[in-house]
PDB file of C-alpha atoms in Angstrom:
ATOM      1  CA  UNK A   1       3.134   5.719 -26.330  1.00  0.00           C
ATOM      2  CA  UNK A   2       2.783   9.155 -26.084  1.00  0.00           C
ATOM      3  CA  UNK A   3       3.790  12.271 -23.910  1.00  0.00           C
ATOM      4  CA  UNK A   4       0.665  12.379 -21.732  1.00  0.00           C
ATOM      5  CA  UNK A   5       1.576   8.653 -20.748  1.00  0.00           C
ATOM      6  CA  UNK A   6       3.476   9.451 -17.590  1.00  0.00           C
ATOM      7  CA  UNK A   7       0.529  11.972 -16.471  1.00  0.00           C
ATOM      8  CA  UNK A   8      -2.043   9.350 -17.029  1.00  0.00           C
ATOM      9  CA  UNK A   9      -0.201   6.410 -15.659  1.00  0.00           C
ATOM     10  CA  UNK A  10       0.468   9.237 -12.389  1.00  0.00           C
ATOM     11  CA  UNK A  11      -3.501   9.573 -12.602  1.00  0.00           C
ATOM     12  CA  UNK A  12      -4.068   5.912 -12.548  1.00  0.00           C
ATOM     13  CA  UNK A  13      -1.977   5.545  -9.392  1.00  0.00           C
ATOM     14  CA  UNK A  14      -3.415   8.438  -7.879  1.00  0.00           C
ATOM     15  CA  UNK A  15      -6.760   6.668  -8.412  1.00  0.00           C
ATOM     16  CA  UNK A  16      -5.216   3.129  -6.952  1.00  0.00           C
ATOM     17  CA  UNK A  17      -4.158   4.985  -4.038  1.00  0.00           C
ATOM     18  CA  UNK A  18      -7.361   6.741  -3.264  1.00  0.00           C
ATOM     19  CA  UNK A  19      -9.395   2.912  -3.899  1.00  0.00           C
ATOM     20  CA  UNK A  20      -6.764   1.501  -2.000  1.00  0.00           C
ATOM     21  CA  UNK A  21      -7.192   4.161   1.121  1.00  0.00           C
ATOM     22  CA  UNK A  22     -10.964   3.486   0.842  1.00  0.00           C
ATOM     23  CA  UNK A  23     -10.203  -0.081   1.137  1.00  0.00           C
ATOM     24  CA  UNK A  24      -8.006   0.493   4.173  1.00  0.00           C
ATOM     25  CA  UNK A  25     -10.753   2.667   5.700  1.00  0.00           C
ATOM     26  CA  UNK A  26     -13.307   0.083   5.292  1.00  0.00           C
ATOM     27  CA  UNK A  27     -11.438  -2.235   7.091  1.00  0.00           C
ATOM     28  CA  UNK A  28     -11.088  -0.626  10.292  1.00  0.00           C
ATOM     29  CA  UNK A  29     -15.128   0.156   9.829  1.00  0.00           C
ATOM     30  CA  UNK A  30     -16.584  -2.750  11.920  1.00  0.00           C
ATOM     31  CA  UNK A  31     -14.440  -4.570  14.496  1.00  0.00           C
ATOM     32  CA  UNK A  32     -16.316  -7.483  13.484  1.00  0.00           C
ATOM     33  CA  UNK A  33     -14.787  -7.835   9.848  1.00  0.00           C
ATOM     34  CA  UNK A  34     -17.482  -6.384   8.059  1.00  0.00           C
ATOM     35  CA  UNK A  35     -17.503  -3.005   6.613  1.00  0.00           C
ATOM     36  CA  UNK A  36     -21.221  -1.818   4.919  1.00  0.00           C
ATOM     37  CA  UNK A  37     -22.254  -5.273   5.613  1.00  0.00           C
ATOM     38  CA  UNK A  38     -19.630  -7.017   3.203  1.00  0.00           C
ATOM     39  CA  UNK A  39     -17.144  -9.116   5.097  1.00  0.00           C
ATOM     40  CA  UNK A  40     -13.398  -8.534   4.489  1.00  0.00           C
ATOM     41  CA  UNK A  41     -10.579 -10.712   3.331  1.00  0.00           C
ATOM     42  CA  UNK A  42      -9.006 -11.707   6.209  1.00  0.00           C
ATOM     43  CA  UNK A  43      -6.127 -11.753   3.208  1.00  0.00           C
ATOM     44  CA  UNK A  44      -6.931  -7.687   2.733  1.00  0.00           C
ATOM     45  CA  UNK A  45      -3.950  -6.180   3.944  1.00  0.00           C
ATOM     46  CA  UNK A  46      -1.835  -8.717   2.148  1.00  0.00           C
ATOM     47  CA  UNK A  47      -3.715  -7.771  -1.088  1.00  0.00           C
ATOM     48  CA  UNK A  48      -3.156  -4.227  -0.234  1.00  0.00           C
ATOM     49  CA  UNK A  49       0.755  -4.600   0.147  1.00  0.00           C
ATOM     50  CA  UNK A  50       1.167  -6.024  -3.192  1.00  0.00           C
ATOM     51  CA  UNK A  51      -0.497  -3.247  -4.683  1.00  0.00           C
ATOM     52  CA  UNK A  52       1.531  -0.644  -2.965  1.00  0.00           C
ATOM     53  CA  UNK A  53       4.745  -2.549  -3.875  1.00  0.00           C
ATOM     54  CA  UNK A  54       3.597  -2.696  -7.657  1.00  0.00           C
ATOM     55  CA  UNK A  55       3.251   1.110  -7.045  1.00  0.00           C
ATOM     56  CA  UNK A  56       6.617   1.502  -5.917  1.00  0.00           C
ATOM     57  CA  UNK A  57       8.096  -0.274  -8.934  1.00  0.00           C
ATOM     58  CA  UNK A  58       6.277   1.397 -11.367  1.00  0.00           C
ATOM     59  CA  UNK A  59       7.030   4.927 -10.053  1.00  0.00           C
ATOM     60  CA  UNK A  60      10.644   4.339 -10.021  1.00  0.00           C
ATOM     61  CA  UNK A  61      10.578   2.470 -13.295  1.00  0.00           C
ATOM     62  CA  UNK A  62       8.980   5.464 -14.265  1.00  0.00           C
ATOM     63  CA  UNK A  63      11.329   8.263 -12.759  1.00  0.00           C
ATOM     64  CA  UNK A  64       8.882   9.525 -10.139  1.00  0.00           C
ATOM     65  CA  UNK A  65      11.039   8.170  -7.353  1.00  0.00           C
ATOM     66  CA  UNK A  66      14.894   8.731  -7.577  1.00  0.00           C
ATOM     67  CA  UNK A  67      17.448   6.573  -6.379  1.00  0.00           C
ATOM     68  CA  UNK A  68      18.059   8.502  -3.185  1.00  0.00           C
ATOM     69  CA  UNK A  69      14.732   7.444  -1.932  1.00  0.00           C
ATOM     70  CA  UNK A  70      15.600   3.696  -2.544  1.00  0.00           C
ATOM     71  CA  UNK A  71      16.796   3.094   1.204  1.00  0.00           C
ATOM     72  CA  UNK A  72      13.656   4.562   2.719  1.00  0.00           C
ATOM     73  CA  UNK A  73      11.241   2.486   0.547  1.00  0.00           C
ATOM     74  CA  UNK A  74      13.305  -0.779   1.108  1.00  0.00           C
ATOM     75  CA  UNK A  75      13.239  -0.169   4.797  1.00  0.00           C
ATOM     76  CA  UNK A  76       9.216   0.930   4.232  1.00  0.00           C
ATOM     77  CA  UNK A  77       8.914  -2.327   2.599  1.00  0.00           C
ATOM     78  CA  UNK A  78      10.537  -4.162   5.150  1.00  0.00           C
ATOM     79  CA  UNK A  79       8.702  -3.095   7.936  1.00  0.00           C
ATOM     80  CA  UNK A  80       5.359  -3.281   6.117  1.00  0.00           C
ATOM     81  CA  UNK A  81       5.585  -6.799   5.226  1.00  0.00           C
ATOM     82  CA  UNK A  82       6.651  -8.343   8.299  1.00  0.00           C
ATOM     83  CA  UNK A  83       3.726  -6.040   9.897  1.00  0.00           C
ATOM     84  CA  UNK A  84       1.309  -7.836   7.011  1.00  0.00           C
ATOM     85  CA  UNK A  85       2.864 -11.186   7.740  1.00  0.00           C
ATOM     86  CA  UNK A  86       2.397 -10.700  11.314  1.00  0.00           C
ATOM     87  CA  UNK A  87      -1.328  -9.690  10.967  1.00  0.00           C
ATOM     88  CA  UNK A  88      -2.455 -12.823   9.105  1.00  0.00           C
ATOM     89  CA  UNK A  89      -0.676 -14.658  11.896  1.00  0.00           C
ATOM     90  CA  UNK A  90      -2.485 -13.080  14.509  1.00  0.00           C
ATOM     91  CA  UNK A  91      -5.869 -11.233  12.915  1.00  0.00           C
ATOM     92  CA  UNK A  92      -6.603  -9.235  16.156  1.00  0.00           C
ATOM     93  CA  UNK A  93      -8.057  -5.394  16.250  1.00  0.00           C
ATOM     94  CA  UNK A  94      -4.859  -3.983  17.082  1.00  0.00           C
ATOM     95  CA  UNK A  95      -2.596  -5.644  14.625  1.00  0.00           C
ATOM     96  CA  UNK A  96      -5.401  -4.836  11.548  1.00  0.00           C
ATOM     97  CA  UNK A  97      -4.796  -1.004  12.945  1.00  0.00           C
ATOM     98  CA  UNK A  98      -1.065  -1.784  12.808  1.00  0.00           C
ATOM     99  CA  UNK A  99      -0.685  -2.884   9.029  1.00  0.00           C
ATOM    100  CA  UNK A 100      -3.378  -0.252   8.099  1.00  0.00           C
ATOM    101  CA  UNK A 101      -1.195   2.784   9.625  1.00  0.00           C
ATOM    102  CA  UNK A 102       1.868   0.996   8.110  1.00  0.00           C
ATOM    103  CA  UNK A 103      -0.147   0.507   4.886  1.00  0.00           C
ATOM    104  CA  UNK A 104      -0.757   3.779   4.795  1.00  0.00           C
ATOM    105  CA  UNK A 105       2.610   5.573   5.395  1.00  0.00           C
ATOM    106  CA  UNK A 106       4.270   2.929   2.820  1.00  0.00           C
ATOM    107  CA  UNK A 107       1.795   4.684   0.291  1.00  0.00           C
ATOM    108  CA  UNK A 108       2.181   8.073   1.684  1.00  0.00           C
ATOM    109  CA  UNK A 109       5.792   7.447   0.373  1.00  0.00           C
ATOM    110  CA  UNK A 110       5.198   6.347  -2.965  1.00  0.00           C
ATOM    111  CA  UNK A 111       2.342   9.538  -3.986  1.00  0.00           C
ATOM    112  CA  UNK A 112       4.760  12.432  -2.301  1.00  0.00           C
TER     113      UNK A 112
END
């Protein structure tokens, strides 16, 4: 390991988060589930959670997030997975925009 392994692990995850925003983005492109004429996982956002929660781990295994910002991403967390769970109970247009905004702020946490 060297010194330049935080910076390039941060690089990586800045790179996961832009795919991952892309992903997001491509979603909400066709109301039909198909974005560039690819059709979508209804399991997407689910897929997309567990990324962003790997994320989370690694930047506070890694000392990018401190402990004081533990209650905020548990409560994140919270709310972002029942709003996943709740989406591939009920796949409708506004519940993909739901987990996608939620997706979203939940990373928007992690890359601040």
């Amino acid at each position: 390991m060297t010194r330049f392994f935080p910076m390039k692990l941060t690089a990586r995850c800045a790179l996961a988060g832009l795919a991952l925003a892309g992903v997001l983005s491509a979603s909400s492109a066709k109301a039909d589930g198909t974005a560039f004429g690819v059709p979508l996982s209804p399991n997407a956002h689910l897929y997309s959670y567990f990324i962003i929660n790997g994320m989370a781990r690694g930047a506070f295994l890694l000392g990018q997030l401190h402990q004081k910002d533990m209650p905020t991403l548990i409560q994140m967390d919270e709310v972002t997975r029942k709003a996943v769970i709740h989406n591939l109970d009920s796949q409708t247009i506004r519940s993909d925009f739901k987990a996608e905004q939620i997706l979203t702020r939940y990373l928007g946490l992690i890359l601040k």
